[in-house]
mmCIF file of C-alpha atoms in Angstrom:
data_model
loop_
_atom_site.group_PDB
_atom_site.id
_atom_site.type_symbol
_atom_site.label_atom_id
_atom_site.label_comp_id
_atom_site.label_asym_id
_atom_site.label_seq_id
_atom_site.Cartn_x
_atom_site.Cartn_y
_atom_site.Cartn_z
ATOM 1 C CA MET Q 80 0.000 0.000 0.000
ATOM 2 C CA THR Q 81 1.333 3.414 -0.939
ATOM 3 C CA PRO Q 82 1.638 5.503 2.224
ATOM 4 C CA GLU Q 83 -0.372 8.692 2.448
ATOM 5 C CA VAL Q 84 2.753 10.408 3.761
ATOM 6 C CA ARG Q 85 4.916 10.802 0.669
ATOM 7 C CA GLN Q 86 7.207 13.549 1.920
ATOM 8 C CA ILE Q 87 8.700 14.905 5.138
ATOM 9 C CA PHE Q 88 10.264 18.123 6.330
ATOM 10 C CA LYS Q 89 14.027 18.089 6.812
ATOM 11 C CA ARG Q 90 15.599 20.050 9.655
ATOM 12 C CA ASN Q 91 16.381 22.919 7.290
ATOM 13 C CA GLY Q 92 12.691 23.239 6.408
ATOM 14 C CA SER Q 93 12.874 21.703 2.928
ATOM 15 C CA LEU Q 94 10.461 18.989 1.783
ATOM 16 C CA VAL Q 95 11.978 15.697 0.634
ATOM 17 C CA PRO Q 96 10.401 12.410 -0.502
ATOM 18 C CA TRP Q 97 9.517 9.899 2.210
ATOM 19 C CA ASP Q 98 12.164 7.157 2.364
ATOM 20 C CA ARG Q 99 10.960 4.074 4.235
ATOM 21 C CA GLU Q 100 14.336 2.388 3.799
ATOM 22 C CA ARG Q 101 15.986 4.977 6.054
ATOM 23 C CA VAL Q 102 13.635 3.947 8.860
ATOM 24 C CA VAL Q 103 14.369 0.267 8.276
ATOM 25 C CA VAL Q 104 18.119 0.905 8.399
ATOM 26 C CA ALA Q 105 17.875 3.073 11.519
ATOM 27 C CA ILE Q 106 15.866 0.408 13.374
ATOM 28 C CA TYR Q 107 18.225 -2.336 12.192
ATOM 29 C CA LYS Q 108 21.296 -0.383 13.343
ATOM 30 C CA ALA Q 109 19.737 0.259 16.745
ATOM 31 C CA ALA Q 110 18.914 -3.431 17.137
ATOM 32 C CA ALA Q 111 22.371 -4.445 15.927
ATOM 33 C CA ALA Q 112 23.910 -2.242 18.612
ATOM 34 C CA ILE Q 113 22.431 -4.601 21.226
ATOM 35 C CA GLY Q 114 23.051 -7.833 19.318
ATOM 36 C CA GLY Q 115 19.956 -8.049 17.108
ATOM 37 C CA HIS Q 116 20.302 -8.753 13.376
ATOM 38 C CA ASP Q 117 16.768 -9.459 12.192
ATOM 39 C CA ARG Q 118 16.207 -7.543 8.952
ATOM 40 C CA ALA Q 119 12.684 -8.928 8.558
ATOM 41 C CA LEU Q 120 11.707 -7.651 12.002
ATOM 42 C CA SER Q 121 13.124 -4.229 11.149
ATOM 43 C CA GLU Q 122 10.959 -4.232 8.005
ATOM 44 C CA LYS Q 123 7.892 -5.181 10.044
ATOM 45 C CA LEU Q 124 8.528 -2.428 12.576
ATOM 46 C CA ALA Q 125 9.043 0.086 9.761
ATOM 47 C CA ASP Q 126 5.596 -0.916 8.458
ATOM 48 C CA GLN Q 127 4.154 -0.094 11.881
ATOM 49 C CA VAL Q 128 5.918 3.266 11.802
ATOM 50 C CA GLU Q 129 4.339 3.987 8.414
ATOM 51 C CA ARG Q 130 0.874 3.085 9.659
ATOM 52 C CA ALA Q 131 1.327 5.281 12.725
ATOM 53 C CA LEU Q 132 2.424 8.181 10.527
ATOM 54 C CA GLU Q 133 -0.533 7.658 8.176
ATOM 55 C CA ALA Q 134 -2.888 7.877 11.155
ATOM 56 C CA THR Q 135 -1.592 11.336 12.047
ATOM 57 C CA TYR Q 136 -0.058 12.968 8.988
ATOM 58 C CA SER Q 137 -0.808 13.366 5.291
ATOM 59 C CA ASP Q 138 0.586 14.995 2.156
ATOM 60 C CA ASP Q 139 -1.130 18.197 3.232
ATOM 61 C CA ASP Q 140 0.414 17.976 6.699
ATOM 62 C CA PRO Q 141 3.712 16.091 6.407
ATOM 63 C CA PRO Q 142 5.775 15.227 9.488
ATOM 64 C CA THR Q 143 9.206 16.571 10.333
ATOM 65 C CA VAL Q 144 12.256 14.350 10.663
ATOM 66 C CA GLU Q 145 12.064 14.700 14.454
ATOM 67 C CA GLU Q 146 8.380 13.699 14.470
ATOM 68 C CA VAL Q 147 9.181 10.601 12.416
ATOM 69 C CA GLN Q 148 11.916 9.675 14.881
ATOM 70 C CA ASP Q 149 9.537 10.222 17.802
ATOM 71 C CA VAL Q 150 7.098 7.785 16.168
ATOM 72 C CA VAL Q 151 9.896 5.235 15.705
ATOM 73 C CA GLU Q 152 10.648 5.401 19.438
ATOM 74 C CA ARG Q 153 6.978 4.948 20.377
ATOM 75 C CA VAL Q 154 6.553 2.014 17.990
ATOM 76 C CA LEU Q 155 9.639 0.269 19.356
ATOM 77 C CA ILE Q 156 8.485 0.650 22.952
ATOM 78 C CA LYS Q 157 4.888 -0.345 22.219
ATOM 79 C CA ALA Q 158 6.072 -3.421 20.316
ATOM 80 C CA GLY Q 159 8.093 -4.550 23.331
ATOM 81 C CA HIS Q 160 11.516 -3.540 22.022
ATOM 82 C CA ALA Q 161 12.400 -1.052 24.747
ATOM 83 C CA ALA Q 162 16.089 -1.979 24.694
ATOM 84 C CA THR Q 163 16.207 -1.242 20.965
ATOM 85 C CA ALA Q 164 14.416 2.041 21.676
ATOM 86 C CA LYS Q 165 17.187 2.931 24.136
ATOM 87 C CA ALA Q 166 19.799 2.185 21.482
ATOM 88 C CA TYR Q 167 17.825 4.261 18.983
ATOM 89 C CA ILE Q 168 17.754 7.239 21.367
ATOM 90 C CA VAL Q 169 21.529 6.929 21.718
ATOM 91 C CA TYR Q 170 21.749 6.772 17.908
ATOM 92 C CA ARG Q 171 19.698 9.990 17.639
ATOM 93 C CA HIS Q 172 21.922 11.648 20.217
ATOM 94 C CA GLU Q 173 25.100 10.693 18.374
ATOM 95 C CA ARG Q 174 23.667 11.947 15.092
ATOM 96 C CA ALA Q 175 22.711 15.205 16.806
ATOM 97 C CA LYS Q 176 26.276 15.603 18.092
ATOM 98 C CA MET Q 177 27.616 15.072 14.581
ATOM 99 C CA ARG Q 178 25.270 17.760 13.254
ATOM 100 C CA SER Q 179 26.305 20.041 16.083
ATOM 101 C CA ALA Q 180 29.966 19.570 15.189
ATOM 102 C CA ARG Q 181 29.150 20.624 11.634
ATOM 103 C CA ARG Q 182 26.894 23.491 12.682
ATOM 104 C CA THR Q 183 28.281 24.999 15.866
ATOM 105 C CA ASP Q 184 25.906 27.953 15.556
ATOM 106 C CA ARG Q 185 22.862 25.748 16.137
ATOM 107 C CA VAL Q 186 21.668 24.644 19.564
ATOM 108 C CA ASP Q 187 20.111 21.181 19.939
ATOM 109 C CA LEU Q 188 17.203 21.632 22.322
ATOM 110 C CA ILE Q 189 16.104 17.988 22.281
ATOM 111 C CA PRO Q 190 17.108 16.533 25.690
ATOM 112 C CA TYR Q 191 18.353 13.146 24.498
ATOM 113 C CA LYS Q 192 20.323 12.358 27.648
ATOM 114 C CA PRO Q 193 17.411 12.931 30.085
ATOM 115 C CA MET Q 194 15.114 11.031 27.691
ATOM 116 C CA TRP Q 195 17.455 8.065 27.727
ATOM 117 C CA GLN Q 196 17.868 8.242 31.512
ATOM 118 C CA MET Q 197 14.095 8.374 32.002
ATOM 119 C CA LEU Q 198 13.548 5.392 29.725
ATOM 120 C CA ASP Q 199 16.309 3.507 31.520
ATOM 121 C CA TRP Q 200 14.628 4.266 34.870
ATOM 122 C CA ALA Q 201 11.236 3.180 33.533
ATOM 123 C CA LEU Q 202 12.720 -0.090 32.276
ATOM 124 C CA ALA Q 203 14.321 -0.731 35.657
ATOM 125 C CA HIS Q 204 10.941 -0.171 37.344
ATOM 126 C CA ASP Q 205 8.948 -2.152 34.765
ATOM 127 C CA CYS Q 206 6.715 0.775 33.765
ATOM 128 C CA GLU Q 207 7.946 1.813 30.314
ATOM 129 C CA THR Q 208 4.558 1.145 28.671
ATOM 130 C CA VAL Q 209 0.962 1.912 29.599
ATOM 131 C CA ASP Q 210 0.243 -1.826 29.815
ATOM 132 C CA LYS Q 211 3.041 -2.335 32.322
ATOM 133 C CA LEU Q 212 1.986 0.711 34.316
ATOM 134 C CA ASN Q 213 -1.561 -0.664 34.468
ATOM 135 C CA ALA Q 214 -0.164 -3.997 35.653
ATOM 136 C CA THR Q 215 1.731 -2.176 38.403
ATOM 137 C CA ILE Q 216 -1.526 -0.569 39.531
ATOM 138 C CA ARG Q 217 -3.477 -3.839 39.439
ATOM 139 C CA GLU Q 218 -0.801 -5.578 41.492
ATOM 140 C CA GLY Q 219 -0.888 -2.874 44.168
ATOM 141 C CA ARG Q 220 2.668 -1.672 43.508
ATOM 142 C CA LEU Q 221 1.781 1.916 42.600
ATOM 143 C CA PRO Q 222 2.701 3.415 46.018
ATOM 144 C CA GLN Q 223 6.201 1.951 45.736
ATOM 145 C CA LEU Q 224 6.533 3.268 42.172
ATOM 146 C CA ILE Q 225 5.426 6.751 43.240
ATOM 147 C CA ALA Q 226 7.902 6.685 46.129
ATOM 148 C CA ALA Q 227 10.697 5.685 43.748
ATOM 149 C CA ALA Q 228 9.708 8.425 41.276
ATOM 150 C CA ASN Q 229 9.646 11.024 44.050
ATOM 151 C CA ALA Q 230 13.057 9.894 45.280
ATOM 152 C CA ARG Q 231 14.433 10.260 41.757
ATOM 153 C CA TYR Q 232 12.872 13.721 41.446
ATOM 154 C CA GLU Q 233 14.369 14.857 44.767
ATOM 155 C CA GLY Q 234 17.755 13.560 43.643
ATOM 156 C CA ILE Q 235 17.521 15.551 40.423
ATOM 157 C CA LEU Q 236 16.701 18.659 42.468
ATOM 158 C CA ASP Q 237 19.751 18.024 44.666
ATOM 159 C CA ASP Q 238 21.928 17.779 41.552
ATOM 160 C CA ALA Q 239 20.451 20.987 40.122
ATOM 161 C CA ALA Q 240 21.004 22.882 43.369
ATOM 162 C CA ASN Q 241 24.588 21.629 43.606
ATOM 163 C CA ALA Q 242 25.258 22.686 40.002
ATOM 164 C CA ILE Q 243 23.968 26.176 40.836
ATOM 165 C CA LEU Q 244 26.087 26.354 43.983
ATOM 166 C CA GLU Q 245 29.212 25.411 42.032
ATOM 167 C CA ARG Q 246 28.663 28.410 39.729
ATOM 168 C CA ARG Q 247 27.193 30.728 42.331
ATOM 169 C CA ASP Q 248 29.507 33.640 41.516
ATOM 170 C CA GLN Q 249 28.654 33.465 37.803
ATOM 171 C CA LEU Q 250 24.860 33.382 38.062
ATOM 172 C CA ARG Q 251 22.131 35.943 38.636
ATOM 173 C CA PHE Q 252 19.022 34.402 37.023
ATOM 174 C CA ILE Q 253 17.935 30.750 37.057
ATOM 175 C CA ILE Q 254 15.116 29.801 34.659
ATOM 176 C CA VAL Q 255 12.750 26.946 35.547
ATOM 177 C CA ALA Q 256 10.888 26.311 32.287
ATOM 178 C CA GLY Q 257 8.399 23.718 31.132
ATOM 179 C CA PRO Q 258 4.879 23.189 29.786
ATOM 180 C CA SER Q 259 1.719 23.835 31.771
ATOM 181 C CA SER Q 260 1.233 21.600 34.841
ATOM 182 C CA SER Q 261 4.776 20.206 34.607
ATOM 183 C CA GLY Q 262 5.668 21.127 38.189
ATOM 184 C CA LYS Q 263 7.598 24.348 37.567
ATOM 185 C CA THR Q 264 6.328 26.151 40.670
ATOM 186 C CA THR Q 265 6.972 23.178 42.952
ATOM 187 C CA THR Q 266 10.428 22.740 41.447
ATOM 188 C CA THR Q 267 11.205 26.449 41.822
ATOM 189 C CA HIS Q 268 10.326 26.471 45.515
ATOM 190 C CA LYS Q 269 12.150 23.217 46.245
ATOM 191 C CA ILE Q 270 15.323 24.511 44.602
ATOM 192 C CA ALA Q 271 14.948 27.799 46.483
ATOM 193 C CA GLU Q 272 14.722 25.896 49.780
ATOM 194 C CA ARG Q 273 17.903 23.986 48.998
ATOM 195 C CA LEU Q 274 19.812 27.128 48.050
ATOM 196 C CA GLU Q 275 18.605 29.039 51.100
ATOM 197 C CA LYS Q 276 19.949 26.265 53.343
ATOM 198 C CA HIS Q 277 23.378 27.244 52.021
ATOM 199 C CA GLY Q 278 22.857 30.869 52.991
ATOM 200 C CA LEU Q 279 21.894 32.224 49.581
ATOM 201 C CA HIS Q 280 19.331 35.000 49.208
ATOM 202 C CA VAL Q 281 16.810 33.692 46.668
ATOM 203 C CA ILE Q 282 13.935 35.520 44.977
ATOM 204 C CA PRO Q 283 11.434 33.099 43.368
ATOM 205 C CA MET Q 284 9.346 34.904 40.740
ATOM 206 C CA SER Q 285 6.323 33.487 38.913
ATOM 207 C CA LEU Q 286 6.165 35.236 35.562
ATOM 208 C CA ASP Q 287 2.532 34.114 35.217
ATOM 209 C CA ASN Q 288 1.771 37.334 37.076
ATOM 210 C CA TYR Q 289 2.766 39.280 33.970
ATOM 211 C CA PHE Q 290 -0.086 38.027 31.782
ATOM 212 C CA PHE Q 291 -2.210 40.742 30.220
ATOM 213 C CA ASP Q 292 -5.873 41.089 31.168
ATOM 214 C CA LEU Q 293 -7.967 38.695 29.074
ATOM 215 C CA GLU Q 294 -9.415 41.495 26.971
ATOM 216 C CA MET Q 295 -5.895 42.188 25.699
ATOM 217 C CA HIS Q 296 -4.991 38.526 25.136
ATOM 218 C CA PRO Q 297 -4.243 37.111 21.688
ATOM 219 C CA GLN Q 298 -6.709 34.427 20.621
ATOM 220 C CA ASP Q 299 -6.138 31.186 18.750
ATOM 221 C CA GLU Q 300 -7.985 30.003 15.646
ATOM 222 C CA PHE Q 301 -10.887 28.789 17.796
ATOM 223 C CA GLY Q 302 -11.341 32.114 19.545
ATOM 224 C CA ASP Q 303 -9.894 30.832 22.825
ATOM 225 C CA HIS Q 304 -7.540 32.987 24.869
ATOM 226 C CA ASP Q 305 -4.035 31.751 24.180
ATOM 227 C CA PHE Q 306 -1.930 31.613 27.341
ATOM 228 C CA GLU Q 307 0.698 29.545 25.521
ATOM 229 C CA THR Q 308 2.075 32.353 23.371
ATOM 230 C CA PRO Q 309 4.692 34.719 24.830
ATOM 231 C CA GLU Q 310 2.743 37.648 23.390
ATOM 232 C CA ALA Q 311 0.079 37.001 26.049
ATOM 233 C CA MET Q 312 2.567 38.416 28.559
ATOM 234 C CA ASP Q 313 3.700 41.974 29.197
ATOM 235 C CA LEU Q 314 7.185 41.384 27.799
ATOM 236 C CA PRO Q 315 8.348 45.036 28.024
ATOM 237 C CA LEU Q 316 7.434 45.136 31.733
ATOM 238 C CA ILE Q 317 9.158 41.791 32.333
ATOM 239 C CA ASN Q 318 12.317 43.087 30.670
ATOM 240 C CA ARG Q 319 12.264 46.311 32.690
ATOM 241 C CA HIS Q 320 11.767 44.450 35.958
ATOM 242 C CA LEU Q 321 14.495 41.900 35.237
ATOM 243 C CA ALA Q 322 16.900 44.688 34.307
ATOM 244 C CA ALA Q 323 16.046 46.497 37.548
ATOM 245 C CA LEU Q 324 16.623 43.373 39.635
ATOM 246 C CA ASP Q 325 19.915 42.743 37.864
ATOM 247 C CA GLU Q 326 20.989 46.271 38.832
ATOM 248 C CA GLY Q 327 19.935 45.719 42.451
ATOM 249 C CA ARG Q 328 16.823 47.906 42.313
ATOM 250 C CA GLY Q 329 13.512 46.854 43.840
ATOM 251 C CA ILE Q 330 10.368 46.166 41.816
ATOM 252 C CA ASP Q 331 6.630 45.861 42.410
ATOM 253 C CA MET Q 332 5.587 42.718 40.559
ATOM 254 C CA PRO Q 333 1.930 42.577 39.502
ATOM 255 C CA ARG Q 334 -0.361 39.830 40.779
ATOM 256 C CA TYR Q 335 -2.566 38.059 38.245
ATOM 257 C CA ASP Q 336 -5.992 36.670 39.159
ATOM 258 C CA PHE Q 337 -6.575 33.738 36.804
ATOM 259 C CA LYS Q 338 -10.173 33.313 37.938
ATOM 260 C CA ALA Q 339 -11.056 36.901 37.016
ATOM 261 C CA GLY Q 340 -8.577 37.082 34.145
ATOM 262 C CA VAL Q 341 -7.122 40.410 35.267
ATOM 263 C CA ARG Q 342 -4.214 41.862 37.184
ATOM 264 C CA THR Q 343 -5.221 42.919 40.669
ATOM 265 C CA ARG Q 344 -4.346 46.160 42.432
ATOM 266 C CA GLU Q 345 -2.119 44.188 44.788
ATOM 267 C CA LYS Q 346 1.610 44.192 44.070
ATOM 268 C CA ILE Q 347 4.397 41.897 45.236
ATOM 269 C CA ARG Q 348 7.482 43.793 46.388
ATOM 270 C CA PHE Q 349 10.934 42.391 45.699
ATOM 271 C CA GLU Q 350 14.074 43.982 47.140
ATOM 272 C CA PRO Q 351 17.167 42.216 45.794
ATOM 273 C CA LYS Q 352 20.495 42.103 47.522
ATOM 274 C CA ARG Q 353 23.776 42.437 45.705
ATOM 275 C CA ASP Q 354 24.224 38.670 45.610
ATOM 276 C CA SER Q 355 20.561 37.639 45.223
ATOM 277 C CA LEU Q 356 19.696 34.748 42.927
ATOM 278 C CA ILE Q 357 16.436 35.224 41.012
ATOM 279 C CA LEU Q 358 14.528 32.033 40.149
ATOM 280 C CA LEU Q 359 12.170 32.576 37.213
ATOM 281 C CA ASP Q 360 9.196 30.197 37.142
ATOM 282 C CA THR Q 361 7.783 30.505 33.645
ATOM 283 C CA LEU Q 362 6.152 28.601 30.828
ATOM 284 C CA HIS Q 363 8.072 30.793 28.383
ATOM 285 C CA GLY Q 364 11.504 30.510 29.966
ATOM 286 C CA LEU Q 365 13.188 29.487 26.716
ATOM 287 C CA TYR Q 366 11.597 32.264 24.645
ATOM 288 C CA GLY Q 367 14.353 34.370 23.165
#
């Protein structure tokens, strides 16, 4: 059957013909890295990748190279080949490093190392698929899994705090970024607590307070208020306040009422010290 997806976007934005053989070879190389040499199985898995792509993309909406690779990872894990998926993630990482060596002006924002570490942890705890997670719940092992996940999270926070402490004299702003409901605020406060135990003066700031009133918000194609775009925030005021804090001057941060969709009259006063660290809790932390 001819796939509906006949072309994909390369990383440079150009459209190129879909090449199923490249997927077969990539899967085969990943399997070979862990001792597997089954070409027929690689072909079968590539078929599953094609079907998964057809279910989501089309000629009118072709996938990117990264989206194809994401589908390959999901297919490998769902098909029970998690070890091959790990090898494939390593393969992606190595390819990314090669591209980076050729294009030193580009920054690879795909966190391959944490992805691999998370998959490795999930494999060790037998929860790398939804089916296995459901089995954990049925068998009454969820509390132990949650405890293990929390312990891992706390360890990551310890590592982050230690990395900040090692570079204390070089840092002024620390950005805690991530999508909605990813735990940014909790993470910000936990890191602040760790740093304060070492005598640092920390100012945790939630940039959500800089959203415009709803009547000034940009809207998406469905007419909904779009909190996900940076333009929903008062960027000039953010820049002025960050510059003031960097210079050691106090600011009055607005307070946003999400229920009412407006900024309130109440302000939050921040008075930085010369050596204060400012932790920025923001959905748009990587916006440049």
